[in-house]
Amino acid sequence: MAELEAVIGLEIHVQLATRTKMFCGCELSFGDEPNVHTCPVCLAHPGVLPVTNEQAIRYALQIAAALECEVAPRSIFHRKNYFYPDSPKAYQISQYDVPLASNGRLGDVRIHRAHLEEDAAKTIHVGDSGRIHGSSASLVDFNRGGTPLVEIVTEPDLRSAAEAASWARLLRETVRQLGVSDVNMEEGSLRVDGNISVRPAGSEELGTKTELKNMNSFRFLERGIEAELARQRELVEAGGTVAQETLHFNPSDASLTPLRSKEEAHDYRYFPEPDLVSLVPTEEMLREARESLPELPAARIERYRKQMGLAEDTAALLATDPATAAYFEQTAKEAGKGVEPRVVANWVTGELAAALRQDGGDAGAAESKVEPAALAALVAMVQEKKISNSSGKAVLATLVAEGGDPAAIVDREGLAQISDSGELESIVAAAIEANPDAAEQVRAGNRKAIGAIVGFVMKQTKGRADGGEINRLIEAQLDARAG
Ligand code: ADP
Ligand code: ZN
Ligand code: MG
C-alpha cells in the first residue's frame, strides 16, 4: 500500500483585545467575578439592538492585512442558530457566505477566510466534586459572552503535526505583534482546532477528516494531531475507513474521545442578521490597517534568508521574537563587514543560547548581560583568530555571568591566541613525545588517535591555540618523522 500522507487544516479563534464587547458596551475582562460584565444586549433581553464595535472591525482588518487577505468591500453578519446555555439569544452572530477577509497566506499556508463573530458565554460543569442541591449542574458565566472574535480558517496545507504546531506559533506571534489580542492559549484568547485526514502520498483527493477541538497549548496541539494521525493510519492500513467526527484530545493519557458525529450535527439555519447594517470598511480604515503593520515575523524570516543568507530554521529562531531580532541585527551591524551575518546568527542561536541555558536563567539574548557590541567584538576576535574557539566560549561564559568587554576579559585571563608558531610547534613536539602510543597509532593510519595529542596541547595551552592549527602541526610533525 502507498504511504499515507497527513493533511491538516487549522481553525483559529482569536479574541480581540478591544475595550468593550462586539455588540454592546460591556467591558472585556478575564478572571473577574462571574456575570459582572453583562447588560441587556449580551444577556439577550427582548427588544434590545446590537451595535457593531468599530475597534473590532479595525483589529480584524489588521489581521486581514497581516495575512495578506482580500477584504470584502461589503460583508454581512448572519445568525447561526443553536440551542445551548452558553448563548442566551439561541444564536451566535457570525459571518457566513461572505466573510470580511479571504484568500490570504501566512508563510507557506494559504488562508481560506477570516471573519468576525462573537464569543459564547462560558459554561462551567459542576460535577461530582461540586454538587449543587445534591446533583451535578452547569453554571454559566456571561462575562465572556459577546467578546469579539476573529475566526481564521486555513486551507488544508499542513503536512505534519510538528509543522502544524510551528505554523500555529508563527500565527500567534504575528497576531501578538499586531497588538490586537493577548493570544493567551491558557486563558482561551487563542484557540486552535485541528482538522485532520490521511491520504495516499501523491493523491490530490482529500480523505475524510476528523476535527480535534480546543487544544490549549502548542504541545498538546502537536501531540493531539500526532495521536489522531496514528489512529487514522492504523485504521486505514487495516482496511478500515475514517468516520467524520469531532474528537476531544485528553493529554493525560493521549486518548481521543468523540464529541459528536457529523450525522447528529446541527443545522444552524443561518440567515442574515436583520438588526445590523452591512460591514463596509472605509478607505481610511483599510489604509490605516495596512499602514499600521510592523515588520512581521514571516517577512523578517524571508529577509534574513534572502538578504543575509541564513538557514531557514536559524532565521525562524531569530526573526520570530522582535526583541531577539533587534538583538541579532544590532550585533550583526556592530560586527561590521568583516563578519558575515550568518556567523553572527550561529553565535546567537548556538553558543550564546547554550551559554544562557548553562547559566540557568531563562533570559533570552536580548535580556542577557551580553551587549550586542560585546558579542560582536567577541565574534570578530574569534573570526580573526585573535582567540581560539574554545577561549571564545570561555569569554562568552564570563560575559553571560557578569557582562563587560570581551577584550578586557581576554587580557585579564590571558586568553590571547598563541600567535608565535614557533612556540606552538615546540608545544606540539613535546605533546607527541609525551604520547608515544597515540603517535604510533596515528602513524599506523588510525586518524582518531590524534585526539589524545590534540587534547594534550589544548591543556598545555589552556585552550589558547586554534584547533585547526594544532591538528595541522601534529600531522605535519608526524609525517615528517615517519618519512
Ligand atoms: P467544515 O464544513 O467541516 O467546517 P471546511 O471545509 O469549512 O469544513 O473546512 C474546515 C477546516 O478543515 C479548514 O481549515 C480546512 O482546511 C480543513 N479541511 C477541510 N477538509 C479537510 C481534509 N480532508 N483534511 C484535513 N483538513 C481539512
Ligand atoms: Zn453587554
Ligand atoms: Mg467550517
Short mmCIF file of C-alpha atoms and ligand atoms in Angstrom, two decimals:
data_model
loop_
_atom_site.label_atom_id
_atom_site.label_comp_id
_atom_site.label_asym_id
_atom_site.label_seq_id
_atom_site.Cartn_x
_atom_site.Cartn_y
_atom_site.Cartn_z
CA MET A 1 0.00 0.00 0.00
CA ALA A 2 1.17 3.52 -0.79
CA GLU A 3 2.48 5.51 2.10
CA LEU A 4 -0.13 7.67 3.84
CA GLU A 5 0.32 11.41 3.85
CA ALA A 6 -1.03 13.68 6.59
CA VAL A 7 -3.35 16.54 5.59
CA ILE A 8 -4.10 19.17 8.20
CA GLY A 9 -6.05 22.43 8.21
CA LEU A 10 -6.44 24.68 11.25
CA GLU A 11 -9.28 26.85 12.51
CA ILE A 12 -8.11 29.51 14.93
CA HIS A 13 -10.26 31.70 17.12
CA VAL A 14 -8.58 34.93 18.21
CA GLN A 15 -10.22 37.02 20.94
CA LEU A 16 -9.71 40.67 20.13
CA ALA A 17 -8.36 42.87 22.91
CA THR A 18 -10.89 45.65 22.45
CA ARG A 19 -12.07 47.61 25.47
CA THR A 20 -15.68 46.53 25.02
CA LYS A 21 -17.67 43.64 23.59
CA MET A 22 -18.60 43.04 19.95
CA PHE A 23 -22.16 44.38 20.03
CA CYS A 24 -22.59 46.14 23.38
CA GLY A 25 -20.65 48.45 25.71
CA CYS A 26 -19.76 45.86 28.36
CA GLU A 27 -16.10 45.76 29.34
CA LEU A 28 -13.96 42.79 28.37
CA SER A 29 -12.35 41.02 31.26
CA PHE A 30 -10.69 37.78 32.19
CA GLY A 31 -10.84 36.27 35.65
CA ASP A 32 -13.33 38.71 37.16
CA GLU A 33 -16.22 37.59 39.34
CA PRO A 34 -18.79 35.83 37.11
CA ASN A 35 -21.56 37.84 35.47
CA VAL A 36 -20.40 41.33 36.37
CA HIS A 37 -19.80 42.39 32.75
CA THR A 38 -23.28 41.96 31.36
CA CYS A 39 -26.11 44.11 30.03
CA PRO A 40 -29.48 43.62 28.36
CA VAL A 41 -27.80 43.22 24.93
CA CYS A 42 -25.35 40.45 25.81
CA LEU A 43 -27.95 38.81 28.04
CA ALA A 44 -30.45 38.88 25.14
CA HIS A 45 -33.27 40.75 26.79
CA PRO A 46 -36.20 41.28 24.44
CA GLY A 47 -36.20 44.38 22.27
CA VAL A 48 -32.52 45.28 22.50
CA LEU A 49 -30.40 46.09 19.45
CA PRO A 50 -26.75 45.24 18.81
CA VAL A 51 -24.27 47.89 17.60
CA THR A 52 -21.03 46.75 15.92
CA ASN A 53 -17.79 47.64 17.71
CA GLU A 54 -15.70 49.73 15.28
CA GLN A 55 -12.43 48.90 17.04
CA ALA A 56 -13.12 45.19 16.49
CA ILE A 57 -13.52 45.86 12.77
CA ARG A 58 -10.24 47.80 12.72
CA TYR A 59 -8.41 44.99 14.54
CA ALA A 60 -9.90 42.38 12.21
CA LEU A 61 -8.72 44.46 9.25
CA GLN A 62 -5.19 44.50 10.70
CA ILE A 63 -5.27 40.71 10.93
CA ALA A 64 -6.58 40.56 7.36
CA ALA A 65 -3.73 42.80 6.18
CA ALA A 66 -1.11 40.78 8.08
CA LEU A 67 -2.44 37.60 6.46
CA GLU A 68 -2.43 39.26 3.02
CA CYS A 69 -6.16 38.67 2.61
CA GLU A 70 -8.58 40.25 0.19
CA VAL A 71 -11.13 42.31 2.12
CA ALA A 72 -14.75 42.15 1.02
CA PRO A 73 -15.99 45.65 0.15
CA ARG A 74 -19.26 44.68 1.77
CA SER A 75 -19.92 41.71 4.02
CA ILE A 76 -22.81 40.99 6.34
CA PHE A 77 -23.47 39.28 9.65
CA HIS A 78 -25.55 36.12 9.92
CA ARG A 79 -27.34 34.42 12.77
CA LYS A 80 -26.00 30.95 13.46
CA ASN A 81 -28.81 29.26 15.35
CA TYR A 82 -28.24 26.70 18.05
CA PHE A 83 -29.71 25.97 21.44
CA TYR A 84 -27.29 25.80 24.34
CA PRO A 85 -26.99 27.69 27.65
CA ASP A 86 -23.81 29.49 26.51
CA SER A 87 -25.92 31.50 24.05
CA PRO A 88 -28.82 33.41 25.59
CA LYS A 89 -30.07 34.59 22.19
CA ALA A 90 -30.04 30.95 20.98
CA TYR A 91 -27.90 32.13 18.08
CA GLN A 92 -24.38 33.43 17.58
CA ILE A 93 -23.81 36.46 15.39
CA SER A 94 -21.18 35.39 12.88
CA GLN A 95 -20.38 35.71 9.20
CA TYR A 96 -21.34 33.09 6.69
CA ASP A 97 -21.23 33.18 2.91
CA VAL A 98 -19.31 36.45 2.58
CA PRO A 99 -16.57 36.75 5.22
CA LEU A 100 -14.74 40.01 5.92
CA ALA A 101 -11.48 38.56 4.55
CA SER A 102 -10.43 35.68 2.30
CA ASN A 103 -7.66 34.26 0.09
CA GLY A 104 -4.64 35.16 2.17
CA ARG A 105 -1.47 33.45 3.26
CA LEU A 106 0.98 33.25 6.12
CA GLY A 107 4.31 31.61 5.30
CA ASP A 108 3.58 28.56 3.17
CA VAL A 109 -0.01 28.16 4.34
CA ARG A 110 -2.96 29.62 2.48
CA ILE A 111 -5.70 31.32 4.45
CA HIS A 112 -9.17 30.34 3.28
CA ARG A 113 -11.04 33.04 5.19
CA ALA A 114 -11.10 35.21 8.30
CA HIS A 115 -14.35 36.53 9.69
CA LEU A 116 -15.72 38.42 12.67
CA GLU A 117 -18.08 36.89 15.22
CA GLU A 118 -18.95 36.99 18.90
CA ASP A 119 -17.78 34.55 21.56
CA ALA A 120 -20.17 32.38 23.56
CA ALA A 121 -20.52 32.62 27.32
CA LYS A 122 -18.54 30.22 29.45
CA THR A 123 -20.24 27.15 30.88
CA ILE A 124 -18.81 25.55 33.97
CA HIS A 125 -19.86 21.99 34.62
CA VAL A 126 -20.07 21.26 38.28
CA GLY A 127 -19.79 17.51 38.55
CA ASP A 128 -19.31 15.03 41.36
CA SER A 129 -16.88 17.24 43.19
CA GLY A 130 -19.21 20.22 43.45
CA ARG A 131 -22.80 19.18 43.59
CA ILE A 132 -25.46 21.79 43.95
CA HIS A 133 -28.66 20.77 45.73
CA GLY A 134 -27.45 17.19 45.64
CA SER A 135 -26.93 16.93 41.91
CA SER A 136 -24.45 17.98 39.29
CA ALA A 137 -25.13 21.21 37.44
CA SER A 138 -23.94 23.55 34.75
CA LEU A 139 -23.23 27.17 35.58
CA VAL A 140 -22.97 29.98 33.08
CA ASP A 141 -20.63 32.98 33.27
CA PHE A 142 -21.76 35.62 30.76
CA ASN A 143 -18.66 37.83 31.14
CA ARG A 144 -17.13 36.23 28.04
CA GLY A 145 -20.39 36.19 26.06
CA GLY A 146 -20.16 38.70 23.21
CA THR A 147 -16.37 39.05 23.18
CA PRO A 148 -15.19 39.92 19.65
CA LEU A 149 -13.53 37.03 17.84
CA VAL A 150 -11.79 36.66 14.53
CA GLU A 151 -12.03 33.13 13.20
CA ILE A 152 -9.18 32.26 10.84
CA VAL A 153 -9.57 29.19 8.62
CA THR A 154 -6.59 27.79 6.72
CA GLU A 155 -6.59 25.66 3.61
CA PRO A 156 -5.51 22.06 4.37
CA ASP A 157 -1.87 22.86 3.56
CA LEU A 158 -0.07 21.44 6.59
CA ARG A 159 1.62 18.04 6.30
CA SER A 160 2.66 17.03 9.82
CA ALA A 161 1.80 17.63 13.46
CA ALA A 162 5.12 19.44 14.00
CA GLU A 163 4.51 21.68 11.00
CA ALA A 164 1.01 22.49 12.25
CA ALA A 165 2.30 23.42 15.71
CA SER A 166 5.13 25.55 14.39
CA TRP A 167 2.84 27.35 11.94
CA ALA A 168 0.33 27.98 14.74
CA ARG A 169 3.19 29.52 16.76
CA LEU A 170 4.06 31.77 13.83
CA LEU A 171 0.42 32.85 13.60
CA ARG A 172 0.29 33.59 17.32
CA GLU A 173 3.47 35.69 17.17
CA THR A 174 2.11 37.53 14.16
CA VAL A 175 -1.17 38.39 15.88
CA ARG A 176 0.63 39.25 19.12
CA GLN A 177 2.87 41.72 17.31
CA LEU A 178 -0.14 43.42 15.78
CA GLY A 179 -1.21 44.16 19.33
CA VAL A 180 -4.82 43.17 18.66
CA SER A 181 -5.06 40.19 21.04
CA ASP A 182 -3.45 38.74 24.16
CA VAL A 183 -3.14 35.41 22.27
CA ASN A 184 -3.01 33.52 25.55
CA MET A 185 -3.91 29.88 24.93
CA GLU A 186 -4.35 29.03 28.58
CA GLU A 187 -6.84 31.82 29.10
CA GLY A 188 -8.53 30.95 25.82
CA SER A 189 -7.81 34.18 23.96
CA LEU A 190 -6.25 32.00 21.23
CA ARG A 191 -7.98 28.69 20.48
CA VAL A 192 -6.89 26.23 17.83
CA ASP A 193 -8.91 23.37 16.32
CA GLY A 194 -7.21 20.86 14.04
CA ASN A 195 -8.82 19.21 11.00
CA ILE A 196 -7.03 16.02 10.17
CA SER A 197 -7.08 13.40 7.45
CA VAL A 198 -4.72 10.99 5.69
CA ARG A 199 -4.45 10.02 2.02
CA PRO A 200 -2.10 8.00 -0.16
CA ALA A 201 1.01 10.10 -0.75
CA GLY A 202 0.80 11.81 -4.12
CA SER A 203 -3.00 11.75 -4.23
CA GLU A 204 -4.79 15.04 -4.89
CA GLU A 205 -8.05 13.97 -3.32
CA LEU A 206 -8.84 14.74 0.30
CA GLY A 207 -9.64 11.94 2.72
CA THR A 208 -12.41 12.10 5.31
CA LYS A 209 -11.37 14.42 8.12
CA THR A 210 -11.90 14.48 11.84
CA GLU A 211 -11.81 17.61 13.94
CA LEU A 212 -9.77 17.96 17.13
CA LYS A 213 -11.22 20.57 19.45
CA ASN A 214 -9.74 23.12 21.81
CA MET A 215 -6.18 22.14 22.48
CA ASN A 216 -4.91 24.66 24.98
CA SER A 217 -1.19 24.59 24.31
CA PHE A 218 1.01 24.12 21.24
CA ARG A 219 2.48 20.99 22.79
CA PHE A 220 -0.98 19.47 23.20
CA LEU A 221 -1.89 20.59 19.69
CA GLU A 222 1.11 18.72 18.31
CA ARG A 223 0.60 15.65 20.47
CA GLY A 224 -3.15 15.57 19.75
CA ILE A 225 -2.65 15.73 15.99
CA GLU A 226 0.12 13.11 16.26
CA ALA A 227 -2.18 10.77 18.17
CA GLU A 228 -5.06 11.28 15.73
CA LEU A 229 -2.80 10.72 12.71
CA ALA A 230 -1.54 7.49 14.27
CA ARG A 231 -5.13 6.35 14.87
CA GLN A 232 -6.20 7.13 11.30
CA ARG A 233 -3.12 5.48 9.77
CA GLU A 234 -3.66 2.31 11.74
CA LEU A 235 -7.34 2.27 10.83
CA VAL A 236 -6.75 2.82 7.10
CA GLU A 237 -3.82 0.38 6.92
CA ALA A 238 -6.06 -2.28 8.46
CA GLY A 239 -8.58 -1.71 5.67
CA GLY A 240 -10.99 0.45 7.67
CA THR A 241 -12.39 3.89 6.91
CA VAL A 242 -12.25 7.08 8.93
CA ALA A 243 -15.60 8.35 10.23
CA GLN A 244 -16.18 12.09 10.13
CA GLU A 245 -16.42 13.17 13.75
CA THR A 246 -15.30 15.70 16.30
CA LEU A 247 -12.80 14.45 18.87
CA HIS A 248 -11.55 15.64 22.21
CA PHE A 249 -7.85 15.01 22.97
CA ASN A 250 -7.05 14.13 26.54
CA PRO A 251 -3.37 14.97 27.09
CA SER A 252 -3.04 12.99 30.31
CA ASP A 253 -3.34 9.63 28.52
CA ALA A 254 -3.22 10.69 24.83
CA SER A 255 -6.74 9.33 24.33
CA LEU A 256 -9.24 10.69 21.80
CA THR A 257 -12.94 10.77 22.69
CA PRO A 258 -15.70 11.51 20.18
CA LEU A 259 -17.70 14.65 20.99
CA ARG A 260 -20.33 14.37 18.29
CA SER A 261 -20.52 12.86 14.85
CA LYS A 262 -21.48 14.78 11.76
CA GLU A 263 -24.76 12.90 11.34
CA GLU A 264 -26.08 14.50 14.51
CA ALA A 265 -24.51 17.82 13.63
CA HIS A 266 -26.67 20.90 13.94
CA ASP A 267 -28.37 22.52 11.05
CA TYR A 268 -27.53 26.07 12.00
CA ARG A 269 -30.24 27.60 9.77
CA TYR A 270 -28.02 30.58 9.00
CA PHE A 271 -29.89 33.71 7.98
CA PRO A 272 -28.87 37.35 7.64
CA GLU A 273 -28.90 39.31 10.91
CA PRO A 274 -31.70 41.84 10.38
CA ASP A 275 -30.65 44.10 13.27
CA LEU A 276 -27.22 45.02 11.88
CA VAL A 277 -26.13 47.05 8.90
CA SER A 278 -23.62 45.63 6.41
CA LEU A 279 -19.94 45.72 7.20
CA VAL A 280 -18.45 48.22 4.76
CA PRO A 281 -14.88 49.21 5.67
CA THR A 282 -13.99 52.74 4.59
CA GLU A 283 -10.89 53.57 2.55
CA GLU A 284 -9.45 55.23 5.63
CA MET A 285 -9.92 52.05 7.71
CA LEU A 286 -8.25 49.91 5.05
CA ARG A 287 -5.35 52.30 4.70
CA GLU A 288 -4.87 52.54 8.44
CA ALA A 289 -4.83 48.74 8.76
CA ARG A 290 -2.18 48.42 6.05
CA GLU A 291 -0.05 51.28 7.32
CA SER A 292 -0.11 50.18 10.94
CA LEU A 293 1.59 46.86 10.17
CA PRO A 294 5.01 46.43 11.77
CA GLU A 295 7.52 44.16 10.04
CA LEU A 296 6.02 40.78 10.88
CA PRO A 297 7.85 37.51 11.64
CA ALA A 298 7.16 35.89 8.25
CA ALA A 299 8.56 38.88 6.35
CA ARG A 300 11.56 39.08 8.69
CA ILE A 301 12.30 35.35 8.25
CA GLU A 302 12.19 35.91 4.49
CA ARG A 303 14.57 38.89 4.74
CA TYR A 304 17.05 37.00 6.92
CA ARG A 305 17.08 34.14 4.44
CA LYS A 306 17.24 36.11 1.21
CA GLN A 307 19.36 39.11 2.20
CA MET A 308 21.51 37.70 4.98
CA GLY A 309 21.90 34.13 3.79
CA LEU A 310 20.60 32.50 6.98
CA ALA A 311 19.28 28.93 7.03
CA GLU A 312 15.51 28.71 7.41
CA ASP A 313 15.46 27.32 10.95
CA THR A 314 18.08 29.83 12.17
CA ALA A 315 16.10 32.64 10.55
CA ALA A 316 12.92 31.46 12.28
CA LEU A 317 14.67 31.27 15.67
CA LEU A 318 15.90 34.86 15.34
CA ALA A 319 13.06 36.56 13.49
CA THR A 320 10.02 35.40 15.40
CA ASP A 321 10.51 37.39 18.59
CA PRO A 322 11.06 41.12 17.87
CA ALA A 323 13.47 41.65 20.78
CA THR A 324 15.66 38.75 19.66
CA ALA A 325 15.50 40.01 16.09
CA ALA A 326 16.62 43.50 17.15
CA TYR A 327 19.44 41.99 19.22
CA PHE A 328 20.67 39.92 16.30
CA GLU A 329 20.51 42.81 13.83
CA GLN A 330 22.35 45.16 16.19
CA THR A 331 25.07 42.55 16.79
CA ALA A 332 25.47 41.91 13.06
CA LYS A 333 25.75 45.66 12.48
CA GLU A 334 28.35 46.13 15.24
CA ALA A 335 30.36 43.16 13.99
CA GLY A 336 30.80 45.02 10.74
CA LYS A 337 31.66 43.99 7.22
CA GLY A 338 34.37 41.50 8.14
CA VAL A 339 31.89 39.15 9.82
CA GLU A 340 29.06 37.57 7.85
CA PRO A 341 25.59 37.83 9.39
CA ARG A 342 25.36 34.04 9.10
CA VAL A 343 28.28 33.69 11.53
CA VAL A 344 26.72 36.13 14.00
CA ALA A 345 23.40 34.26 13.68
CA ASN A 346 25.07 30.97 14.53
CA TRP A 347 26.67 32.52 17.62
CA VAL A 348 23.35 33.93 18.85
CA THR A 349 21.34 30.74 18.26
CA GLY A 350 24.20 28.36 19.11
CA GLU A 351 26.93 29.41 21.53
CA LEU A 352 25.05 32.23 23.24
CA ALA A 353 21.82 30.22 23.63
CA ALA A 354 23.86 27.32 25.08
CA ALA A 355 25.75 29.62 27.45
CA LEU A 356 22.48 31.17 28.64
CA ARG A 357 20.99 27.72 29.25
CA GLN A 358 24.16 26.72 31.10
CA ASP A 359 23.79 29.82 33.25
CA GLY A 360 20.39 28.50 34.32
CA GLY A 361 18.38 31.69 33.91
CA ASP A 362 15.58 31.93 31.39
CA ALA A 363 16.71 35.23 29.94
CA GLY A 364 16.85 35.37 26.15
CA ALA A 365 19.74 37.01 24.33
CA ALA A 366 18.07 40.42 24.42
CA GLU A 367 17.64 40.42 28.22
CA SER A 368 21.07 38.97 28.90
CA LYS A 369 24.13 40.83 30.20
CA VAL A 370 25.84 40.27 26.85
CA GLU A 371 25.58 43.57 24.98
CA PRO A 372 25.29 43.32 21.18
CA ALA A 373 28.58 45.29 20.87
CA ALA A 374 30.31 42.84 23.22
CA LEU A 375 29.12 39.77 21.34
CA ALA A 376 30.06 41.42 18.05
CA ALA A 377 33.59 42.13 19.32
CA LEU A 378 33.92 38.57 20.60
CA VAL A 379 32.80 37.01 17.32
CA ALA A 380 35.22 39.25 15.44
CA MET A 381 38.13 38.20 17.68
CA VAL A 382 37.38 34.53 17.05
CA GLN A 383 36.97 35.14 13.32
CA GLU A 384 40.30 36.96 13.16
CA LYS A 385 41.87 34.14 15.19
CA LYS A 386 42.93 36.52 17.92
CA ILE A 387 41.46 33.97 20.32
CA SER A 388 40.62 30.32 19.80
CA ASN A 389 37.13 28.94 19.54
CA SER A 390 37.32 27.39 22.99
CA SER A 391 38.63 30.64 24.51
CA GLY A 392 35.70 32.33 22.77
CA LYS A 393 33.31 30.08 24.62
CA ALA A 394 35.08 30.77 27.92
CA VAL A 395 34.84 34.54 27.36
CA LEU A 396 31.18 34.16 26.46
CA ALA A 397 30.50 32.31 29.71
CA THR A 398 32.09 35.23 31.59
CA LEU A 399 30.05 37.75 29.58
CA VAL A 400 26.85 35.86 30.37
CA ALA A 401 27.68 35.82 34.07
CA GLU A 402 28.91 39.40 34.50
CA GLY A 403 28.71 41.32 31.23
CA GLY A 404 31.63 43.56 30.29
CA ASP A 405 34.10 43.94 27.45
CA PRO A 406 35.47 40.78 25.81
CA ALA A 407 38.88 42.32 25.02
CA ALA A 408 39.34 43.17 28.71
CA ILE A 409 38.35 39.62 29.71
CA VAL A 410 40.82 38.16 27.21
CA ASP A 411 43.62 40.33 28.69
CA ARG A 412 42.66 39.64 32.28
CA GLU A 413 42.52 35.87 31.79
CA GLY A 414 45.47 35.64 29.41
CA LEU A 415 43.43 34.04 26.66
CA ALA A 416 45.05 35.69 23.67
CA GLN A 417 45.79 33.13 21.00
CA ILE A 418 49.34 31.81 20.82
CA SER A 419 50.36 33.58 17.65
CA ASP A 420 54.02 32.60 17.72
CA SER A 421 54.06 29.47 15.55
CA GLY A 422 57.49 28.52 16.86
CA GLU A 423 56.12 28.38 20.41
CA LEU A 424 53.16 26.25 19.31
CA GLU A 425 55.43 23.96 17.27
CA SER A 426 57.56 23.14 20.28
CA ILE A 427 54.47 22.50 22.44
CA VAL A 428 53.22 20.09 19.74
CA ALA A 429 56.59 18.34 19.60
CA ALA A 430 56.52 17.90 23.39
CA ALA A 431 52.95 16.56 23.19
CA ILE A 432 53.98 13.93 20.65
CA GLU A 433 56.89 12.89 22.90
CA ALA A 434 54.52 12.59 25.83
CA ASN A 435 52.00 10.44 23.92
CA PRO A 436 54.06 7.85 22.05
CA ASP A 437 51.23 5.29 21.79
CA ALA A 438 48.82 7.75 20.23
CA ALA A 439 51.54 8.98 17.89
CA GLU A 440 52.26 5.39 16.83
CA GLN A 441 48.58 4.73 16.12
CA VAL A 442 48.22 7.89 14.06
CA ARG A 443 51.25 6.90 12.01
CA ALA A 444 49.67 3.45 11.54
CA GLY A 445 46.65 5.16 9.99
CA ASN A 446 44.29 5.47 12.96
CA ARG A 447 43.31 9.13 12.49
CA LYS A 448 41.08 9.18 15.58
CA ALA A 449 44.07 8.63 17.85
CA ILE A 450 45.15 12.21 17.12
CA GLY A 451 42.53 13.37 19.65
CA ALA A 452 44.73 12.43 22.61
CA ILE A 453 47.59 14.58 21.33
CA VAL A 454 45.28 17.50 20.47
CA GLY A 455 43.78 17.28 23.96
CA PHE A 456 47.26 17.39 25.47
CA VAL A 457 48.16 20.52 23.53
CA MET A 458 44.87 22.17 24.44
CA LYS A 459 45.60 21.52 28.07
CA GLN A 460 49.15 22.84 27.82
CA THR A 461 47.98 25.98 26.07
CA LYS A 462 44.85 26.34 28.22
CA GLY A 463 42.78 26.46 25.05
CA ARG A 464 44.76 29.41 23.67
CA ALA A 465 45.61 27.71 20.40
CA ASP A 466 43.49 27.21 17.32
CA GLY A 467 42.23 23.63 16.99
CA GLY A 468 42.72 23.51 13.23
CA GLU A 469 46.25 24.81 13.56
CA ILE A 470 47.08 22.23 16.26
CA ASN A 471 45.82 19.40 14.05
CA ARG A 472 47.78 20.68 11.11
CA LEU A 473 51.03 20.92 13.11
CA ILE A 474 50.64 17.46 14.66
CA GLU A 475 50.04 15.88 11.28
CA ALA A 476 52.96 17.74 9.73
CA GLN A 477 55.34 16.65 12.51
CA LEU A 478 54.19 13.01 12.47
CA ASP A 479 54.54 12.89 8.69
CA ALA A 480 57.99 14.42 8.91
CA ARG A 481 59.10 11.83 11.46
CA ALA A 482 57.56 8.94 9.60
CA GLY A 483 59.25 9.99 6.40
P1 ADP B 1 -16.45 22.04 7.58
O1 ADP B 1 -17.52 22.28 6.58
O2 ADP B 1 -16.46 20.69 8.19
O3 ADP B 1 -16.30 23.14 8.59
P2 ADP B 1 -14.48 23.23 5.95
O4 ADP B 1 -14.42 22.90 4.51
O5 ADP B 1 -15.12 24.52 6.36
O6 ADP B 1 -15.09 22.03 6.74
O7 ADP B 1 -13.01 23.23 6.47
C1 ADP B 1 -12.71 23.46 7.81
C2 ADP B 1 -11.22 23.26 8.03
O8 ADP B 1 -10.87 21.92 7.74
C3 ADP B 1 -10.33 24.08 7.14
O9 ADP B 1 -9.20 24.50 7.89
C4 ADP B 1 -9.90 23.13 6.05
O10 ADP B 1 -8.62 23.46 5.55
C5 ADP B 1 -9.84 21.84 6.79
N1 ADP B 1 -10.11 20.67 5.96
C6 ADP B 1 -11.12 20.50 5.07
N2 ADP B 1 -11.07 19.28 4.53
C7 ADP B 1 -10.02 18.64 5.09
C8 ADP B 1 -9.45 17.33 4.96
N3 ADP B 1 -9.97 16.41 4.18
N4 ADP B 1 -8.37 17.03 5.71
C9 ADP B 1 -7.84 17.94 6.55
N5 ADP B 1 -8.32 19.16 6.70
C10 ADP B 1 -9.40 19.53 6.01
ZN ZN B 2 -23.26 43.66 27.31
MG MG B 3 -16.18 25.30 8.82
#
